[in-house]
mmCIF file of C-alpha atoms in Angstrom:
data_model
loop_
_atom_site.group_PDB
_atom_site.id
_atom_site.type_symbol
_atom_site.label_atom_id
_atom_site.label_comp_id
_atom_site.label_asym_id
_atom_site.label_seq_id
_atom_site.Cartn_x
_atom_site.Cartn_y
_atom_site.Cartn_z
ATOM 1 C CA MET K 1 82.207 182.675 76.615
ATOM 2 C CA ALA K 2 82.352 184.692 80.027
ATOM 3 C CA THR K 3 85.921 183.213 80.018
ATOM 4 C CA PRO K 4 89.186 184.383 82.437
ATOM 5 C CA LYS K 5 91.702 186.484 81.890
ATOM 6 C CA MET K 6 93.731 184.508 78.973
ATOM 7 C CA THR K 7 94.917 184.763 75.626
ATOM 8 C CA THR K 8 95.539 183.352 72.478
ATOM 9 C CA LYS K 9 98.684 182.024 70.816
ATOM 10 C CA ASP K 10 99.151 185.085 68.878
ATOM 11 C CA GLY K 11 98.428 186.986 71.538
ATOM 12 C CA PHE K 12 94.719 188.392 71.601
ATOM 13 C CA GLU K 13 92.565 188.673 73.604
ATOM 14 C CA PHE K 14 91.642 184.690 73.923
ATOM 15 C CA GLN K 15 87.947 186.090 73.495
ATOM 16 C CA LEU K 16 88.813 188.083 70.413
ATOM 17 C CA GLY K 17 90.990 186.351 69.338
ATOM 18 C CA THR K 18 88.031 183.119 69.204
ATOM 19 C CA ASN K 19 84.634 185.311 68.066
ATOM 20 C CA HIS K 20 86.445 187.737 65.959
ATOM 21 C CA LEU K 21 89.889 187.806 64.860
ATOM 22 C CA GLY K 22 89.322 183.467 63.877
ATOM 23 C CA HIS K 23 86.533 183.577 61.898
ATOM 24 C CA PHE K 24 87.605 187.184 60.223
ATOM 25 C CA LEU K 25 90.019 185.994 58.853
ATOM 26 C CA PHE K 26 89.337 182.436 57.883
ATOM 27 C CA THR K 27 86.213 184.573 55.803
ATOM 28 C CA ASN K 28 89.033 186.478 53.862
ATOM 29 C CA LEU K 29 90.580 183.489 53.584
ATOM 30 C CA LEU K 30 87.765 181.736 51.635
ATOM 31 C CA LEU K 31 86.050 184.907 49.264
ATOM 32 C CA PRO K 32 88.179 184.801 47.181
ATOM 33 C CA ALA K 33 87.201 180.879 46.384
ATOM 34 C CA LEU K 34 83.602 182.303 47.642
ATOM 35 C CA THR K 35 83.326 185.857 45.464
ATOM 36 C CA GLU K 36 84.598 183.612 41.927
ATOM 37 C CA PRO K 37 81.642 181.384 41.298
ATOM 38 C CA LYS K 38 78.641 183.215 40.194
ATOM 39 C CA LYS K 39 76.226 180.179 41.928
ATOM 40 C CA PRO K 40 74.519 181.909 45.736
ATOM 41 C CA VAL K 41 76.650 181.957 48.716
ATOM 42 C CA ARG K 42 76.186 182.920 51.976
ATOM 43 C CA ILE K 43 77.490 183.747 54.816
ATOM 44 C CA ILE K 44 76.514 183.429 58.574
ATOM 45 C CA ASN K 45 78.221 184.625 61.474
ATOM 46 C CA VAL K 46 76.969 183.286 64.466
ATOM 47 C CA ALA K 47 76.876 186.356 67.094
ATOM 48 C CA SER K 48 74.765 186.644 70.187
ATOM 49 C CA ALA K 49 72.640 189.401 71.850
ATOM 50 C CA ALA K 50 75.006 189.711 74.407
ATOM 51 C CA HIS K 51 77.032 191.841 71.963
ATOM 52 C CA MET K 52 74.479 194.736 72.846
ATOM 53 C CA MET K 53 76.666 194.958 76.381
ATOM 54 C CA GLY K 54 79.446 195.146 75.079
ATOM 55 C CA SER K 55 81.178 198.115 73.340
ATOM 56 C CA VAL K 56 84.943 198.088 70.676
ATOM 57 C CA ASP K 57 87.479 199.190 72.563
ATOM 58 C CA PHE K 58 90.022 200.861 70.274
ATOM 59 C CA ASN K 59 91.662 202.319 72.523
ATOM 60 C CA ASP K 60 92.348 198.831 74.739
ATOM 61 C CA LEU K 61 90.829 195.923 72.385
ATOM 62 C CA MET K 62 92.588 193.507 73.817
ATOM 63 C CA ARG K 63 91.314 193.525 77.184
ATOM 64 C CA GLU K 64 94.566 194.827 78.893
ATOM 65 C CA LYS K 65 94.179 197.547 81.036
ATOM 66 C CA THR K 66 90.477 195.842 82.473
ATOM 67 C CA TYR K 67 89.619 193.810 81.912
ATOM 68 C CA SER K 68 85.387 191.657 82.548
ATOM 69 C CA ALA K 69 84.585 188.189 81.137
ATOM 70 C CA TRP K 70 81.041 189.554 79.948
ATOM 71 C CA GLU K 71 82.629 192.897 78.838
ATOM 72 C CA ALA K 72 85.379 191.293 76.478
ATOM 73 C CA TYR K 73 82.602 188.394 75.688
ATOM 74 C CA GLY K 74 79.750 190.851 74.251
ATOM 75 C CA GLN K 75 82.455 193.297 72.684
ATOM 76 C CA SER K 76 83.442 190.275 70.611
ATOM 77 C CA LYS K 77 79.684 189.537 69.842
ATOM 78 C CA LEU K 78 79.179 192.796 68.761
ATOM 79 C CA ALA K 79 82.318 192.915 66.859
ATOM 80 C CA ASN K 80 81.204 189.096 64.822
ATOM 81 C CA ILE K 81 77.861 192.201 64.338
ATOM 82 C CA MET K 82 80.300 194.855 63.170
ATOM 83 C CA PHE K 83 81.551 192.536 60.522
ATOM 84 C CA THR K 84 78.800 191.529 59.240
ATOM 85 C CA TYR K 85 77.399 194.525 57.732
ATOM 86 C CA GLU K 86 80.792 195.859 56.891
ATOM 87 C CA LEU K 87 81.302 192.921 55.031
ATOM 88 C CA ALA K 88 77.760 192.953 53.298
ATOM 89 C CA LYS K 89 79.086 196.821 52.348
ATOM 90 C CA ARG K 90 81.789 195.591 50.701
ATOM 91 C CA LEU K 91 80.599 192.318 49.167
ATOM 92 C CA SER K 92 77.548 194.309 48.177
ATOM 93 C CA TYR K 93 78.691 194.525 44.425
ATOM 94 C CA GLN K 94 78.162 190.532 44.498
ATOM 95 C CA PRO K 95 74.931 190.103 44.885
ATOM 96 C CA ASN K 96 75.164 186.362 44.950
ATOM 97 C CA VAL K 97 76.959 186.984 47.852
ATOM 98 C CA THR K 98 75.146 187.347 51.495
ATOM 99 C CA VAL K 99 75.871 188.537 55.210
ATOM 100 C CA ASN K 100 73.645 187.483 58.048
ATOM 101 C CA CYS K 101 74.176 186.868 61.432
ATOM 102 C CA LEU K 102 72.213 185.224 64.203
ATOM 103 C CA HIS K 103 72.047 185.199 68.344
ATOM 104 C CA PRO K 104 70.998 180.692 68.802
ATOM 105 C CA GLY K 105 68.961 182.126 72.053
ATOM 106 C CA VAL K 106 70.533 180.004 75.379
ATOM 107 C CA VAL K 107 71.794 177.077 74.448
ATOM 108 C CA ARG K 108 72.417 174.086 76.991
ATOM 109 C CA THR K 109 75.798 173.416 75.535
ATOM 110 C CA GLU K 110 79.521 173.792 77.737
ATOM 111 C CA LEU K 111 79.341 176.973 76.123
ATOM 112 C CA GLY K 112 78.930 178.402 79.451
ATOM 113 C CA ARG K 113 81.878 176.590 81.251
ATOM 114 C CA TYR K 114 83.744 178.844 83.398
ATOM 115 C CA MET K 115 80.633 180.695 84.890
ATOM 116 C CA VAL K 116 79.359 177.706 86.825
ATOM 117 C CA LYS K 117 82.735 175.771 87.164
ATOM 118 C CA ASP K 118 83.489 175.273 90.903
ATOM 119 C CA SER K 119 80.298 176.994 91.528
ATOM 120 C CA VAL K 120 76.870 176.523 94.788
ATOM 121 C CA PHE K 121 74.910 177.199 91.564
ATOM 122 C CA MET K 122 76.288 174.874 89.729
ATOM 123 C CA PRO K 123 72.735 172.410 90.336
ATOM 124 C CA PHE K 124 71.170 175.170 90.265
ATOM 125 C CA ALA K 125 72.047 176.192 86.757
ATOM 126 C CA VAL K 126 72.094 172.767 85.656
ATOM 127 C CA ALA K 127 68.499 172.768 86.464
ATOM 128 C CA LEU K 128 67.230 175.604 84.943
ATOM 129 C CA ALA K 129 69.948 174.881 81.569
ATOM 130 C CA SER K 130 67.752 171.934 81.577
ATOM 131 C CA VAL K 131 63.744 173.444 82.014
ATOM 132 C CA PHE K 132 64.253 176.621 80.193
ATOM 133 C CA PHE K 133 67.514 177.075 77.325
ATOM 134 C CA LYS K 134 67.247 175.224 73.620
ATOM 135 C CA THR K 135 68.646 171.722 72.860
ATOM 136 C CA PRO K 136 71.505 172.660 70.022
ATOM 137 C CA ALA K 137 68.868 171.061 67.079
ATOM 138 C CA GLN K 138 66.769 174.444 68.489
ATOM 139 C CA GLY K 139 69.708 176.457 68.793
ATOM 140 C CA ALA K 140 71.329 175.123 64.950
ATOM 141 C CA GLU K 141 67.389 176.222 63.318
ATOM 142 C CA THR K 142 68.231 180.231 62.696
ATOM 143 C CA SER K 143 71.372 178.673 61.397
ATOM 144 C CA ILE K 144 69.920 175.823 58.922
ATOM 145 C CA TYR K 145 66.707 178.912 57.962
ATOM 146 C CA LEU K 146 69.697 180.872 57.158
ATOM 147 C CA ALA K 147 72.073 178.023 55.305
ATOM 148 C CA SER K 148 68.287 177.205 53.203
ATOM 149 C CA SER K 149 65.099 178.930 52.844
ATOM 150 C CA PRO K 150 64.582 181.032 49.422
ATOM 151 C CA GLU K 151 63.041 183.243 51.688
ATOM 152 C CA ALA K 152 67.139 184.289 53.029
ATOM 153 C CA GLN K 153 68.926 183.728 49.867
ATOM 154 C CA ASN K 154 68.351 187.233 48.314
ATOM 155 C CA VAL K 155 68.201 189.392 52.067
ATOM 156 C CA SER K 156 72.348 190.677 53.491
ATOM 157 C CA SER K 157 73.733 192.938 55.808
ATOM 158 C CA LYS K 158 70.463 191.564 58.442
ATOM 159 C CA TYR K 159 71.004 190.404 61.803
ATOM 160 C CA TYR K 160 68.128 186.776 62.889
ATOM 161 C CA THR K 161 66.427 185.300 66.236
ATOM 162 C CA ASP K 162 64.419 182.746 65.600
ATOM 163 C CA CYS K 163 64.572 183.031 61.965
ATOM 164 C CA ARG K 164 63.002 186.005 61.420
ATOM 165 C CA PRO K 165 65.424 190.166 61.611
ATOM 166 C CA VAL K 166 65.217 192.437 64.699
ATOM 167 C CA SER K 167 67.460 194.857 64.839
ATOM 168 C CA SER K 168 71.215 194.548 67.109
ATOM 169 C CA SER K 169 72.024 197.040 68.958
ATOM 170 C CA GLN K 170 72.423 200.358 68.215
ATOM 171 C CA ALA K 171 76.499 200.968 68.846
ATOM 172 C CA SER K 172 76.354 197.514 65.542
ATOM 173 C CA TYR K 173 75.832 199.829 63.137
ATOM 174 C CA ASP K 174 78.130 202.816 63.687
ATOM 175 C CA ALA K 175 79.604 202.395 60.400
ATOM 176 C CA GLY K 176 82.860 204.381 61.052
ATOM 177 C CA ALA K 177 83.597 202.033 63.869
ATOM 178 C CA ALA K 178 83.152 199.008 61.790
ATOM 179 C CA LYS K 179 85.223 200.463 59.183
ATOM 180 C CA LYS K 180 87.910 200.482 60.865
ATOM 181 C CA LEU K 181 87.394 197.608 62.677
ATOM 182 C CA PHE K 182 87.794 194.942 59.470
ATOM 183 C CA ASP K 183 90.469 197.798 59.111
ATOM 184 C CA VAL K 184 91.830 197.220 62.329
ATOM 185 C CA SER K 185 91.100 193.229 62.569
ATOM 186 C CA ALA K 186 92.552 192.790 58.478
ATOM 187 C CA GLU K 187 96.063 194.847 59.860
ATOM 188 C CA LEU K 188 95.774 192.387 63.128
ATOM 189 C CA THR K 189 95.234 188.501 62.058
ATOM 190 C CA LYS K 190 97.203 190.330 58.168
ATOM 191 C CA ALA K 191 94.360 189.220 55.937
ATOM 192 C CA THR K 192 96.276 189.891 52.919
ATOM 193 C CA TRP K 193 92.619 189.795 50.241
ATOM 194 C CA THR K 194 89.974 191.768 51.392
ATOM 195 C CA PRO K 195 87.221 192.918 49.148
#
C-alpha cells in the first residue's frame, strides 16, 4: 500500500500490477472452470475505501509521467471495483455466478509498512493501530460473509463494507471506463478467455 515507485517483473506499475492486473489475470484463468458447473460460484475482490481518492488515467496507466504513491494505490483499488462491476455485467448470463467486492476496513497488517518506515511517527502509528485498527480476523469478516452467507448468495455487482452493501465512488460506476479498463487489462495480461 502506497509503495515507493517500482515495477513488477512484467514492467507494470507495482500497485496496479499487484492489486489489479494480477487478480484480473488469475480470475480470467479460473473463469472457464468456474462457469462450467451449475453450482453457485462467488467471485470476491478485496478493494479498499482508498478507491475514493483514485482515478484511472488511461493516458498514464503505469504512472510513468507523475507518480504519487497514494494516487497509484487509489487507482489500483478503483480498478478492483470497476473490474468487479464489469465482470458481473459480462457474467450476468450465468445466474449461478456472483461477483462482489469489499473494503475490509483499516486492518493491523504489514500492508502499511512503506508509510511509516524509518519515520519518527512509527511509535505513534503502532500505538494508534493497536487501539483503532481492526484485527486481521475482524478484517476478514466481510470476505467470509460474502463467501458463505446465504444472504449474499444471489447478490452481484455490489461493494461491501462491514458485511453490508454500500455505495462506491461515482467514478467506479463509469461503465464506459470499466469496459475500457477490462479490455486494456486483457491486452496487458494477454488474457485469452474473457466473457
